[in-house]
Coordinates of C-alpha atoms in Angstrom, one line a residue:
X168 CA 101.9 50.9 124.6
X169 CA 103.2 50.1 121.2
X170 CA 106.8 50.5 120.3
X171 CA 106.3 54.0 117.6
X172 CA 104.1 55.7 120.7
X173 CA 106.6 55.4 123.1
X174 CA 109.7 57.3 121.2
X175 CA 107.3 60.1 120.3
X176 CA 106.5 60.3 123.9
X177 CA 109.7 60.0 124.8
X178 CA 110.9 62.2 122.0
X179 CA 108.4 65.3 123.4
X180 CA 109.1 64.7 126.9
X181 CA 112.9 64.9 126.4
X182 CA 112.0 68.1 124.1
X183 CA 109.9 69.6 126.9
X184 CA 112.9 69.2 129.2
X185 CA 115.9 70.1 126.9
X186 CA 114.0 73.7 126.1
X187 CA 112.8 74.3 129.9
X188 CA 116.7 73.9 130.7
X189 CA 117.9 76.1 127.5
X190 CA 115.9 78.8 129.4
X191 CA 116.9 78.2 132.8
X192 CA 120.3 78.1 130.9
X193 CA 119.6 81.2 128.9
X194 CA 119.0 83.2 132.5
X195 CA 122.6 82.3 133.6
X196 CA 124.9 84.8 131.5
X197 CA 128.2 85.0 132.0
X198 CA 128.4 88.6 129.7
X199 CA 125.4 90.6 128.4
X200 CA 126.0 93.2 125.7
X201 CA 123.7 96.5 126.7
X202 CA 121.2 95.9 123.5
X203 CA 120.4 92.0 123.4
X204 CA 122.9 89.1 123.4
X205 CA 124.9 87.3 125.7
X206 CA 127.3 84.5 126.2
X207 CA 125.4 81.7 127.9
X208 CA 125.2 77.6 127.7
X209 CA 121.2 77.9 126.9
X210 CA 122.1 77.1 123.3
X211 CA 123.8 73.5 124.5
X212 CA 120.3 71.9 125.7
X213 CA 119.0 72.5 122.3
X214 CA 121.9 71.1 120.4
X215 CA 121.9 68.2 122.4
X216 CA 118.5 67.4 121.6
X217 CA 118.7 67.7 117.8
X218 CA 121.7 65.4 117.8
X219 CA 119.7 62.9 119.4
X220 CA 116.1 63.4 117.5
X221 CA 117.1 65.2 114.1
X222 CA 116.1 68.2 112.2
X223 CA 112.5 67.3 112.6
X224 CA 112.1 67.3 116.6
X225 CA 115.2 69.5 116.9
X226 CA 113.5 72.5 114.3
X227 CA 110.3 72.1 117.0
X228 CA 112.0 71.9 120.0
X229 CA 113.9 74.7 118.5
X230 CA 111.0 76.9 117.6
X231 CA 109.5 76.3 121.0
X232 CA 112.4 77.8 122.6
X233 CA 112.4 80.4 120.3
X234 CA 108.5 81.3 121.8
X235 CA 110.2 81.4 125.1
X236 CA 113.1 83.8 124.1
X237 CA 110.2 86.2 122.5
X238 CA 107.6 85.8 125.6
X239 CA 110.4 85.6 128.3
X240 CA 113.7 87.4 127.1
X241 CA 111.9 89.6 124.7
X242 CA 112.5 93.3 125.9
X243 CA 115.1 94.4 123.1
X244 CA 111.9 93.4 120.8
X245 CA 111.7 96.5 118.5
X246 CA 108.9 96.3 116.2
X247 CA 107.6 92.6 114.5
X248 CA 110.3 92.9 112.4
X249 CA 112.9 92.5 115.2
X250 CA 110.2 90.1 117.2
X251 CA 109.8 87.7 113.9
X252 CA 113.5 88.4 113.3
X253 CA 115.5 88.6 116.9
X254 CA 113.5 85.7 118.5
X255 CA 111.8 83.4 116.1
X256 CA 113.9 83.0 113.5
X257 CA 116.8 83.7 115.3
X258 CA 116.2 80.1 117.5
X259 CA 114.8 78.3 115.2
X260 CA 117.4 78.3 112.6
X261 CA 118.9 76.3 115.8
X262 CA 116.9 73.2 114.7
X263 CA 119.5 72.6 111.4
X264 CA 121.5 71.1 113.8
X265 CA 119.6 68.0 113.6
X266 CA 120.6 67.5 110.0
X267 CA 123.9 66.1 111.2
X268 CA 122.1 63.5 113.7
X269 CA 123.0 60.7 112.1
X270 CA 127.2 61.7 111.8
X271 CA 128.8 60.2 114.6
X272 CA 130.4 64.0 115.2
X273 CA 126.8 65.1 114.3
X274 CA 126.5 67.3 118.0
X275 CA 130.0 68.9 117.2
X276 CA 129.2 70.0 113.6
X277 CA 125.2 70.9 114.3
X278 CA 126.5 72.9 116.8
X279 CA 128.5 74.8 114.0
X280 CA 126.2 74.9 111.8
X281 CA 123.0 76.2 114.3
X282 CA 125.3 78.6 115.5
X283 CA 126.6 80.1 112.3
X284 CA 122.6 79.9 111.1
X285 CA 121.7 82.1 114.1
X286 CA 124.9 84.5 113.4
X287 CA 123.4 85.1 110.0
X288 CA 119.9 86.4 111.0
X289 CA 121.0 88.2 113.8
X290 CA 123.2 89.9 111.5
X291 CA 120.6 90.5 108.7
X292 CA 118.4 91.8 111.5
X293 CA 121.2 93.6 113.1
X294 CA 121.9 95.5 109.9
X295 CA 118.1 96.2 108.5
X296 CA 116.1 96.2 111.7
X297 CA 118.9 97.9 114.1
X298 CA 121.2 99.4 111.8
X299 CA 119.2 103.0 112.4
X300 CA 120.2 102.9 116.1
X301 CA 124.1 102.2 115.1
X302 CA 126.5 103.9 117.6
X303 CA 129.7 106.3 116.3
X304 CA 132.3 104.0 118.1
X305 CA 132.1 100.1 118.9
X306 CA 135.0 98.1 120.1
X307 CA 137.3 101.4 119.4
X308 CA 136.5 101.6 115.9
X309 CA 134.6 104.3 114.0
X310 CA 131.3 102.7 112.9
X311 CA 130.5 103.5 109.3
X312 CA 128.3 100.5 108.3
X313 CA 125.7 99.0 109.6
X314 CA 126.9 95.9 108.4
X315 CA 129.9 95.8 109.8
X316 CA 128.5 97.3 112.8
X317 CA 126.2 94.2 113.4
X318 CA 128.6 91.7 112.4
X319 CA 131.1 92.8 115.7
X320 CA 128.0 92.9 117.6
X321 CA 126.6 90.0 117.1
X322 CA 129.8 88.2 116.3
X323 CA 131.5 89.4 120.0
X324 CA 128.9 86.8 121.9
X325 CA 127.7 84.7 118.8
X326 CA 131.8 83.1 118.7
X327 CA 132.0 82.9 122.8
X328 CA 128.5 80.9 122.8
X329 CA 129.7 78.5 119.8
X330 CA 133.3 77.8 121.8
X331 CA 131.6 77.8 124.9
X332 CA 128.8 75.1 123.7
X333 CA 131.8 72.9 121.7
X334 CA 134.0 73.3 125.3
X335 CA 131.1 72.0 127.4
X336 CA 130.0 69.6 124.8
X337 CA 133.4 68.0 124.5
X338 CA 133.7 67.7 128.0
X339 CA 130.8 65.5 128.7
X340 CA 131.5 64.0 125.0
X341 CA 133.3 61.1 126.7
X342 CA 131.1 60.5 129.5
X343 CA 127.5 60.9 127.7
X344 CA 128.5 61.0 124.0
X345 CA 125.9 57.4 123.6
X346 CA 123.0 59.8 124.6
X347 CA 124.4 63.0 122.3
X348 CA 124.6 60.5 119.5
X349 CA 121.0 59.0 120.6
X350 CA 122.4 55.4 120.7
X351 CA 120.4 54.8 123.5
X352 CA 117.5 55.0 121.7
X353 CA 118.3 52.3 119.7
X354 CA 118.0 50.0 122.9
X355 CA 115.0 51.2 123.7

């Protein structure tokens, strides 16, 4: 098997893996707010994966889990407009992690970046799609704006998944940071 076959293999069945375990991942949540979003480590798979392949593989690995969120996770689904919105875009923006790939801190800054990608649409769609369904009160405060309203909400487990993805990911920087950088793909 020539040289060029072998990393794409390798490059889809590592992509196969990384999403299956972002959804095993995303089923393990350590808070779930009562209308969608939670803080969980299903993001980390994902990141890891773009920091090794780039924004190519990472935006398709990315858009694949973004079918399994819709088809799996989907029950706050509210229309197309939250479907396209909530699920699709909403993990696939994950995928602009893999512009950094080639930054030895690539993983770290992806990370910000997917993260703060995802924050945005779910707080475009928050505001437009769910802004209608807004409550009086959130977090103590008189709710006036739909805008502000979906930034808290999405904000409160958007900022715990980010720390808690940079956490884990420093953690096993030291140990595995040749894989999360994809220099073992260079031996290959």
């Amino acid at each position: 098997m020539k040289t060029n076959s072998r990393m794409k293999l390798r490059a889809l069945t590592e992509g196969a893996i990384m999403v299956a375990l972002a959804q095993i991942l995303g089923y393990i949540k350590l808070y779930e707010l009562p209308n969608g979003g939670s803080v969980c480590l299903s993001m980390l798979p994902i990141f890891i994966y773009c920091a090794r392949w780039g924004f190519g593989k990472g935006l398709l690995a990315s858009f694949a889990f973004s079918l399994l969120q819709l088809l799996l996770d989907g029950a706050y689904a509210w229309g197309w407009q939250s479907m396209l919105g909530d699920y699709i875009v909403a993990f696939t923006v994950l995928g602009l992690a893999g512009l950094f790939y080639k930054n030895k801190n690539g993983f770290f800054i992806g990370t910000v970046v997917g993260c703060v990608a995802r924050f945005l649409v779910a707080w475009y769609v928050g505001a437009v799609v769910w802004g209608e369904t807004m409550p009086d009160s959130f977090f103590g405060m008189t709710m006036t704006s739909p805008w502000f309203y979906s930034a808290l909400y999405n904000g409160s487990y958007m900022v715990l998944d980010l720390l808690l993805c940079l956490v884990v990911g420093a953690l096993l920087w030291k140990p595995l940071g040749k894989y999360f950088r994809g220099e073992d793909l260079k031996q290959a």
